[in-house]
Amino acid sequence: MQEVKKPEEIVVPSDLENANTLPLSVPSLLIRYISKMKGYKRTTPLVSPVPLDILLSILGTLIGITAIVILSHKFDLSVIASFGASAVLIFGVPDAPMAQPRNVILGHTLSAVAGVATVMLFGLTWWSPALGTALALLLMLLTKTTHPPGGATALFAVMSQVHFSYIFAPIMAGTVILVIIGLLVNNLSPNRHYPRYWY
């Protein structure tokens, strides 16, 4: 009868046992960081809205921005460029979370507050526009009211050194106008339901 030998045990150095817990080397971290910039392969096709929805998007944008411009002339208010971006969200992608009324109205309003507060505390410096925009983003993130055009609302507030009234007119007034027109125009389409939610 032949004797069966036990396999020799493999000795693993202690540093290899804890390989998963060791910090990665700098080149490895850099490669990982850069590889994130590749993105992923698209898994869903790019889709275009149906013709009716495209027409309603254009109509809503025309009516919304025209209403804001008319009111701005009547009451001598600024027309804020960020309203154009809000119109694209409300009428172009009305299902998007950042296009919902809560995000549009509160996102702009909180951003206006951030911009006005920055101007009141620090005035216009080389760094205050960035601070106002960052503060606007912070407020939107904390309140879950992120609306990308709000960053432009805060930036404009600091760059133009606006007064406290900027929060109410043109900002709150303009956003309410856009949302009301969004309700009236988007729901003309059988494919749309705006808003998806109010809060």
PDB file of N, CA and C in Angstrom, residues 40-111:
ATOM      1  N   TYR A  40     -19.691  54.717 -19.288  1.00  0.00           N
ATOM      2  CA  TYR A  40     -20.166  53.373 -19.590  1.00  0.00           C
ATOM      3  C   TYR A  40     -20.781  53.355 -20.979  1.00  0.00           C
ATOM      4  N   LYS A  41     -20.938  52.172 -21.502  1.00  0.00           N
ATOM      5  CA  LYS A  41     -21.600  52.028 -22.794  1.00  0.00           C
ATOM      6  C   LYS A  41     -23.094  52.275 -22.601  1.00  0.00           C
ATOM      7  N   ARG A  42     -23.692  53.056 -23.518  1.00  0.00           N
ATOM      8  CA  ARG A  42     -25.117  53.345 -23.428  1.00  0.00           C
ATOM      9  C   ARG A  42     -25.916  52.054 -23.589  1.00  0.00           C
ATOM     10  N   THR A  43     -26.863  51.834 -22.675  1.00  0.00           N
ATOM     11  CA  THR A  43     -27.678  50.624 -22.745  1.00  0.00           C
ATOM     12  C   THR A  43     -29.088  50.907 -23.248  1.00  0.00           C
ATOM     13  N   THR A  44     -29.472  52.174 -23.260  1.00  0.00           N
ATOM     14  CA  THR A  44     -30.795  52.539 -23.759  1.00  0.00           C
ATOM     15  C   THR A  44     -30.633  53.439 -24.973  1.00  0.00           C
ATOM     16  N   PRO A  45     -31.536  53.338 -25.928  1.00  0.00           N
ATOM     17  CA  PRO A  45     -31.401  54.178 -27.126  1.00  0.00           C
ATOM     18  C   PRO A  45     -31.779  55.630 -26.832  1.00  0.00           C
ATOM     19  N   LEU A  46     -31.235  56.537 -27.628  1.00  0.00           N
ATOM     20  CA  LEU A  46     -31.646  57.931 -27.553  1.00  0.00           C
ATOM     21  C   LEU A  46     -33.024  58.029 -28.192  1.00  0.00           C
ATOM     22  N   VAL A  47     -33.951  58.654 -27.487  1.00  0.00           N
ATOM     23  CA  VAL A  47     -35.306  58.773 -28.030  1.00  0.00           C
ATOM     24  C   VAL A  47     -35.676  60.238 -28.183  1.00  0.00           C
ATOM     25  N   SER A  48     -36.477  60.503 -29.181  1.00  0.00           N
ATOM     26  CA  SER A  48     -36.975  61.851 -29.427  1.00  0.00           C
ATOM     27  C   SER A  48     -38.460  61.875 -29.095  1.00  0.00           C
ATOM     28  N   PRO A  49     -38.961  62.978 -28.541  1.00  0.00           N
ATOM     29  CA  PRO A  49     -40.399  63.045 -28.262  1.00  0.00           C
ATOM     30  C   PRO A  49     -41.210  62.959 -29.547  1.00  0.00           C
ATOM     31  N   VAL A  50     -42.473  62.599 -29.402  1.00  0.00           N
ATOM     32  CA  VAL A  50     -43.368  62.565 -30.554  1.00  0.00           C
ATOM     33  C   VAL A  50     -43.597  63.995 -31.032  1.00  0.00           C
ATOM     34  N   PRO A  51     -43.967  64.190 -32.300  1.00  0.00           N
ATOM     35  CA  PRO A  51     -44.135  65.546 -32.846  1.00  0.00           C
ATOM     36  C   PRO A  51     -45.042  66.457 -32.015  1.00  0.00           C
ATOM     37  N   LEU A  52     -46.166  65.926 -31.493  1.00  0.00           N
ATOM     38  CA  LEU A  52     -47.054  66.758 -30.685  1.00  0.00           C
ATOM     39  C   LEU A  52     -46.331  67.315 -29.464  1.00  0.00           C
ATOM     40  N   ASP A  53     -45.561  66.465 -28.797  1.00  0.00           N
ATOM     41  CA  ASP A  53     -44.839  66.913 -27.601  1.00  0.00           C
ATOM     42  C   ASP A  53     -43.764  67.939 -27.944  1.00  0.00           C
ATOM     43  N   ILE A  54     -43.145  67.804 -29.100  1.00  0.00           N
ATOM     44  CA  ILE A  54     -42.151  68.799 -29.532  1.00  0.00           C
ATOM     45  C   ILE A  54     -42.834  70.142 -29.751  1.00  0.00           C
ATOM     46  N   LEU A  55     -43.993  70.125 -30.410  1.00  0.00           N
ATOM     47  CA  LEU A  55     -44.736  71.374 -30.638  1.00  0.00           C
ATOM     48  C   LEU A  55     -45.173  72.004 -29.321  1.00  0.00           C
ATOM     49  N   LEU A  56     -45.639  71.192 -28.386  1.00  0.00           N
ATOM     50  CA  LEU A  56     -46.058  71.717 -27.087  1.00  0.00           C
ATOM     51  C   LEU A  56     -44.864  72.264 -26.300  1.00  0.00           C
ATOM     52  N   SER A  57     -43.710  71.639 -26.441  1.00  0.00           N
ATOM     53  CA  SER A  57     -42.496  72.137 -25.776  1.00  0.00           C
ATOM     54  C   SER A  57     -42.149  73.532 -26.289  1.00  0.00           C
ATOM     55  N   ILE A  58     -42.221  73.690 -27.609  1.00  0.00           N
ATOM     56  CA  ILE A  58     -41.920  74.994 -28.213  1.00  0.00           C
ATOM     57  C   ILE A  58     -42.968  76.023 -27.799  1.00  0.00           C
ATOM     58  N   LEU A  59     -44.244  75.634 -27.849  1.00  0.00           N
ATOM     59  CA  LEU A  59     -45.331  76.538 -27.477  1.00  0.00           C
ATOM     60  C   LEU A  59     -45.206  76.978 -26.023  1.00  0.00           C
ATOM     61  N   GLY A  60     -44.976  76.041 -25.124  1.00  0.00           N
ATOM     62  CA  GLY A  60     -44.839  76.369 -23.707  1.00  0.00           C
ATOM     63  C   GLY A  60     -43.684  77.312 -23.453  1.00  0.00           C
ATOM     64  N   THR A  61     -42.559  77.060 -24.105  1.00  0.00           N
ATOM     65  CA  THR A  61     -41.397  77.935 -23.940  1.00  0.00           C
ATOM     66  C   THR A  61     -41.694  79.339 -24.460  1.00  0.00           C
ATOM     67  N   LEU A  62     -42.325  79.414 -25.643  1.00  0.00           N
ATOM     68  CA  LEU A  62     -42.684  80.729 -26.208  1.00  0.00           C
ATOM     69  C   LEU A  62     -43.611  81.505 -25.277  1.00  0.00           C
ATOM     70  N   ILE A  63     -44.644  80.850 -24.794  1.00  0.00           N
ATOM     71  CA  ILE A  63     -45.610  81.535 -23.922  1.00  0.00           C
ATOM     72  C   ILE A  63     -44.965  81.918 -22.587  1.00  0.00           C
ATOM     73  N   GLY A  64     -44.245  80.981 -21.985  1.00  0.00           N
ATOM     74  CA  GLY A  64     -43.648  81.226 -20.670  1.00  0.00           C
ATOM     75  C   GLY A  64     -42.645  82.367 -20.674  1.00  0.00           C
ATOM     76  N   ILE A  65     -41.715  82.323 -21.594  1.00  0.00           N
ATOM     77  CA  ILE A  65     -40.683  83.368 -21.628  1.00  0.00           C
ATOM     78  C   ILE A  65     -41.283  84.698 -22.074  1.00  0.00           C
ATOM     79  N   THR A  66     -42.250  84.674 -23.007  1.00  0.00           N
ATOM     80  CA  THR A  66     -42.907  85.913 -23.430  1.00  0.00           C
ATOM     81  C   THR A  66     -43.627  86.566 -22.256  1.00  0.00           C
ATOM     82  N   ALA A  67     -44.333  85.774 -21.458  1.00  0.00           N
ATOM     83  CA  ALA A  67     -45.033  86.313 -20.286  1.00  0.00           C
ATOM     84  C   ALA A  67     -44.055  86.967 -19.316  1.00  0.00           C
ATOM     85  N   ILE A  68     -42.916  86.330 -19.094  1.00  0.00           N
ATOM     86  CA  ILE A  68     -41.908  86.896 -18.185  1.00  0.00           C
ATOM     87  C   ILE A  68     -41.341  88.194 -18.744  1.00  0.00           C
ATOM     88  N   VAL A  69     -41.056  88.229 -20.041  1.00  0.00           N
ATOM     89  CA  VAL A  69     -40.494  89.437 -20.658  1.00  0.00           C
ATOM     90  C   VAL A  69     -41.503  90.585 -20.610  1.00  0.00           C
ATOM     91  N   ILE A  70     -42.775  90.304 -20.898  1.00  0.00           N
ATOM     92  CA  ILE A  70     -43.807  91.351 -20.852  1.00  0.00           C
ATOM     93  C   ILE A  70     -43.916  91.926 -19.444  1.00  0.00           C
ATOM     94  N   LEU A  71     -43.968  91.053 -18.436  1.00  0.00           N
ATOM     95  CA  LEU A  71     -44.058  91.528 -17.055  1.00  0.00           C
ATOM     96  C   LEU A  71     -42.809  92.294 -16.639  1.00  0.00           C
ATOM     97  N   SER A  72     -41.655  91.859 -17.147  1.00  0.00           N
ATOM     98  CA  SER A  72     -40.420  92.561 -16.783  1.00  0.00           C
ATOM     99  C   SER A  72     -40.421  93.976 -17.351  1.00  0.00           C
ATOM    100  N   HIS A  73     -40.975  94.157 -18.566  1.00  0.00           N
ATOM    101  CA  HIS A  73     -41.064  95.511 -19.140  1.00  0.00           C
ATOM    102  C   HIS A  73     -42.080  96.355 -18.390  1.00  0.00           C
ATOM    103  N   LYS A  74     -43.186  95.740 -18.025  1.00  0.00           N
ATOM    104  CA  LYS A  74     -44.250  96.471 -17.338  1.00  0.00           C
ATOM    105  C   LYS A  74     -43.805  96.947 -15.963  1.00  0.00           C
ATOM    106  N   PHE A  75     -43.074  96.099 -15.252  1.00  0.00           N
ATOM    107  CA  PHE A  75     -42.678  96.438 -13.880  1.00  0.00           C
ATOM    108  C   PHE A  75     -41.193  96.775 -13.751  1.00  0.00           C
ATOM    109  N   ASP A  76     -40.525  96.953 -14.868  1.00  0.00           N
ATOM    110  CA  ASP A  76     -39.113  97.331 -14.891  1.00  0.00           C
ATOM    111  C   ASP A  76     -38.242  96.355 -14.080  1.00  0.00           C
ATOM    112  N   LEU A  77     -38.358  95.084 -14.427  1.00  0.00           N
ATOM    113  CA  LEU A  77     -37.586  94.031 -13.762  1.00  0.00           C
ATOM    114  C   LEU A  77     -36.578  93.433 -14.735  1.00  0.00           C
ATOM    115  N   SER A  78     -35.583  92.761 -14.193  1.00  0.00           N
ATOM    116  CA  SER A  78     -34.607  92.069 -15.040  1.00  0.00           C
ATOM    117  C   SER A  78     -35.206  90.782 -15.578  1.00  0.00           C
ATOM    118  N   VAL A  79     -34.789  90.401 -16.773  1.00  0.00           N
ATOM    119  CA  VAL A  79     -35.110  89.080 -17.302  1.00  0.00           C
ATOM    120  C   VAL A  79     -33.897  88.214 -17.007  1.00  0.00           C
ATOM    121  N   ILE A  80     -34.093  87.162 -16.254  1.00  0.00           N
ATOM    122  CA  ILE A  80     -32.990  86.315 -15.808  1.00  0.00           C
ATOM    123  C   ILE A  80     -32.776  85.185 -16.807  1.00  0.00           C
ATOM    124  N   ALA A  81     -31.561  85.060 -17.289  1.00  0.00           N
ATOM    125  CA  ALA A  81     -31.248  84.039 -18.301  1.00  0.00           C
ATOM    126  C   ALA A  81     -31.523  82.627 -17.805  1.00  0.00           C
ATOM    127  N   SER A  82     -31.433  82.409 -16.504  1.00  0.00           N
ATOM    128  CA  SER A  82     -31.660  81.059 -15.978  1.00  0.00           C
ATOM    129  C   SER A  82     -33.099  80.592 -16.194  1.00  0.00           C
ATOM    130  N   PHE A  83     -34.028  81.531 -16.458  1.00  0.00           N
ATOM    131  CA  PHE A  83     -35.400  81.125 -16.765  1.00  0.00           C
ATOM    132  C   PHE A  83     -35.454  80.365 -18.097  1.00  0.00           C
ATOM    133  N   GLY A  84     -34.570  80.681 -19.004  1.00  0.00           N
ATOM    134  CA  GLY A  84     -34.502  79.941 -20.262  1.00  0.00           C
ATOM    135  C   GLY A  84     -34.154  78.483 -20.019  1.00  0.00           C
ATOM    136  N   ALA A  85     -33.220  78.253 -19.122  1.00  0.00           N
ATOM    137  CA  ALA A  85     -32.841  76.875 -18.782  1.00  0.00           C
ATOM    138  C   ALA A  85     -33.981  76.157 -18.068  1.00  0.00           C
ATOM    139  N   SER A  86     -34.703  76.877 -17.214  1.00  0.00           N
ATOM    140  CA  SER A  86     -35.858  76.272 -16.537  1.00  0.00           C
ATOM    141  C   SER A  86     -36.934  75.895 -17.538  1.00  0.00           C
ATOM    142  N   ALA A  87     -37.140  76.740 -18.550  1.00  0.00           N
ATOM    143  CA  ALA A  87     -38.129  76.441 -19.585  1.00  0.00           C
ATOM    144  C   ALA A  87     -37.762  75.157 -20.328  1.00  0.00           C
ATOM    145  N   VAL A  88     -36.480  74.957 -20.588  1.00  0.00           N
ATOM    146  CA  VAL A  88     -36.043  73.730 -21.265  1.00  0.00           C
ATOM    147  C   VAL A  88     -36.400  72.511 -20.417  1.00  0.00           C
ATOM    148  N   LEU A  89     -36.210  72.595 -19.105  1.00  0.00           N
ATOM    149  CA  LEU A  89     -36.542  71.474 -18.226  1.00  0.00           C
ATOM    150  C   LEU A  89     -38.049  71.259 -18.130  1.00  0.00           C
ATOM    151  N   ILE A  90     -38.799  72.334 -17.884  1.00  0.00           N
ATOM    152  CA  ILE A  90     -40.245  72.204 -17.688  1.00  0.00           C
ATOM    153  C   ILE A  90     -40.948  71.714 -18.946  1.00  0.00           C
ATOM    154  N   PHE A  91     -40.563  72.257 -20.093  1.00  0.00           N
ATOM    155  CA  PHE A  91     -41.270  71.923 -21.331  1.00  0.00           C
ATOM    156  C   PHE A  91     -40.564  70.847 -22.165  1.00  0.00           C
ATOM    157  N   GLY A  92     -39.275  70.679 -21.969  1.00  0.00           N
ATOM    158  CA  GLY A  92     -38.533  69.679 -22.740  1.00  0.00           C
ATOM    159  C   GLY A  92     -38.497  68.320 -22.086  1.00  0.00           C
ATOM    160  N   VAL A  93     -38.325  68.293 -20.767  1.00  0.00           N
ATOM    161  CA  VAL A  93     -38.281  67.018 -20.027  1.00  0.00           C
ATOM    162  C   VAL A  93     -39.150  67.133 -18.770  1.00  0.00           C
ATOM    163  N   PRO A  94     -40.457  67.276 -18.948  1.00  0.00           N
ATOM    164  CA  PRO A  94     -41.334  67.530 -17.809  1.00  0.00           C
ATOM    165  C   PRO A  94     -41.394  66.400 -16.781  1.00  0.00           C
ATOM    166  N   ASP A  95     -40.948  65.203 -17.153  1.00  0.00           N
ATOM    167  CA  ASP A  95     -40.940  64.092 -16.195  1.00  0.00           C
ATOM    168  C   ASP A  95     -39.706  64.098 -15.296  1.00  0.00           C
ATOM    169  N   ALA A  96     -38.706  64.873 -15.655  1.00  0.00           N
ATOM    170  CA  ALA A  96     -37.449  64.870 -14.891  1.00  0.00           C
ATOM    171  C   ALA A  96     -37.686  65.382 -13.467  1.00  0.00           C
ATOM    172  N   PRO A  97     -37.054  64.755 -12.473  1.00  0.00           N
ATOM    173  CA  PRO A  97     -37.222  65.223 -11.091  1.00  0.00           C
ATOM    174  C   PRO A  97     -36.886  66.703 -10.908  1.00  0.00           C
ATOM    175  N   MET A  98     -35.875  67.187 -11.617  1.00  0.00           N
ATOM    176  CA  MET A  98     -35.462  68.579 -11.446  1.00  0.00           C
ATOM    177  C   MET A  98     -36.362  69.567 -12.190  1.00  0.00           C
ATOM    178  N   ALA A  99     -37.358  69.055 -12.914  1.00  0.00           N
ATOM    179  CA  ALA A  99     -38.314  69.910 -13.620  1.00  0.00           C
ATOM    180  C   ALA A  99     -39.625  70.038 -12.850  1.00  0.00           C
ATOM    181  N   GLN A 100     -39.743  69.379 -11.719  1.00  0.00           N
ATOM    182  CA  GLN A 100     -40.991  69.415 -10.960  1.00  0.00           C
ATOM    183  C   GLN A 100     -41.149  70.766 -10.245  1.00  0.00           C
ATOM    184  N   PRO A 101     -42.401  71.198 -10.010  1.00  0.00           N
ATOM    185  CA  PRO A 101     -42.647  72.529  -9.440  1.00  0.00           C
ATOM    186  C   PRO A 101     -41.858  72.834  -8.171  1.00  0.00           C
ATOM    187  N   ARG A 102     -41.763  71.864  -7.278  1.00  0.00           N
ATOM    188  CA  ARG A 102     -41.023  72.078  -6.024  1.00  0.00           C
ATOM    189  C   ARG A 102     -39.575  72.465  -6.308  1.00  0.00           C
ATOM    190  N   ASN A 103     -38.960  71.734  -7.225  1.00  0.00           N
ATOM    191  CA  ASN A 103     -37.561  72.011  -7.555  1.00  0.00           C
ATOM    192  C   ASN A 103     -37.412  73.346  -8.277  1.00  0.00           C
ATOM    193  N   VAL A 104     -38.331  73.629  -9.191  1.00  0.00           N
ATOM    194  CA  VAL A 104     -38.237  74.874  -9.959  1.00  0.00           C
ATOM    195  C   VAL A 104     -38.382  76.084  -9.037  1.00  0.00           C
ATOM    196  N   ILE A 105     -39.464  76.114  -8.257  1.00  0.00           N
ATOM    197  CA  ILE A 105     -39.750  77.297  -7.435  1.00  0.00           C
ATOM    198  C   ILE A 105     -38.778  77.416  -6.269  1.00  0.00           C
ATOM    199  N   LEU A 106     -38.622  76.337  -5.507  1.00  0.00           N
ATOM    200  CA  LEU A 106     -37.728  76.425  -4.342  1.00  0.00           C
ATOM    201  C   LEU A 106     -36.258  76.470  -4.745  1.00  0.00           C
ATOM    202  N   GLY A 107     -35.897  75.756  -5.798  1.00  0.00           N
ATOM    203  CA  GLY A 107     -34.503  75.791  -6.254  1.00  0.00           C
ATOM    204  C   GLY A 107     -34.076  77.198  -6.633  1.00  0.00           C
ATOM    205  N   HIS A 108     -34.901  77.872  -7.425  1.00  0.00           N
ATOM    206  CA  HIS A 108     -34.590  79.257  -7.799  1.00  0.00           C
ATOM    207  C   HIS A 108     -34.630  80.193  -6.590  1.00  0.00           C
ATOM    208  N   THR A 109     -35.671  80.039  -5.756  1.00  0.00           N
ATOM    209  CA  THR A 109     -35.836  80.959  -4.621  1.00  0.00           C
ATOM    210  C   THR A 109     -34.687  80.832  -3.631  1.00  0.00           C
ATOM    211  N   LEU A 110     -34.321  79.614  -3.274  1.00  0.00           N
ATOM    212  CA  LEU A 110     -33.206  79.424  -2.342  1.00  0.00           C
ATOM    213  C   LEU A 110     -31.888  79.913  -2.946  1.00  0.00           C
ATOM    214  N   SER A 111     -31.738  79.740  -4.244  1.00  0.00           N
ATOM    215  CA  SER A 111     -30.535  80.230  -4.914  1.00  0.00           C
ATOM    216  C   SER A 111     -30.494  81.754  -4.898  1.00  0.00           C
TER     217      SER A 111
END
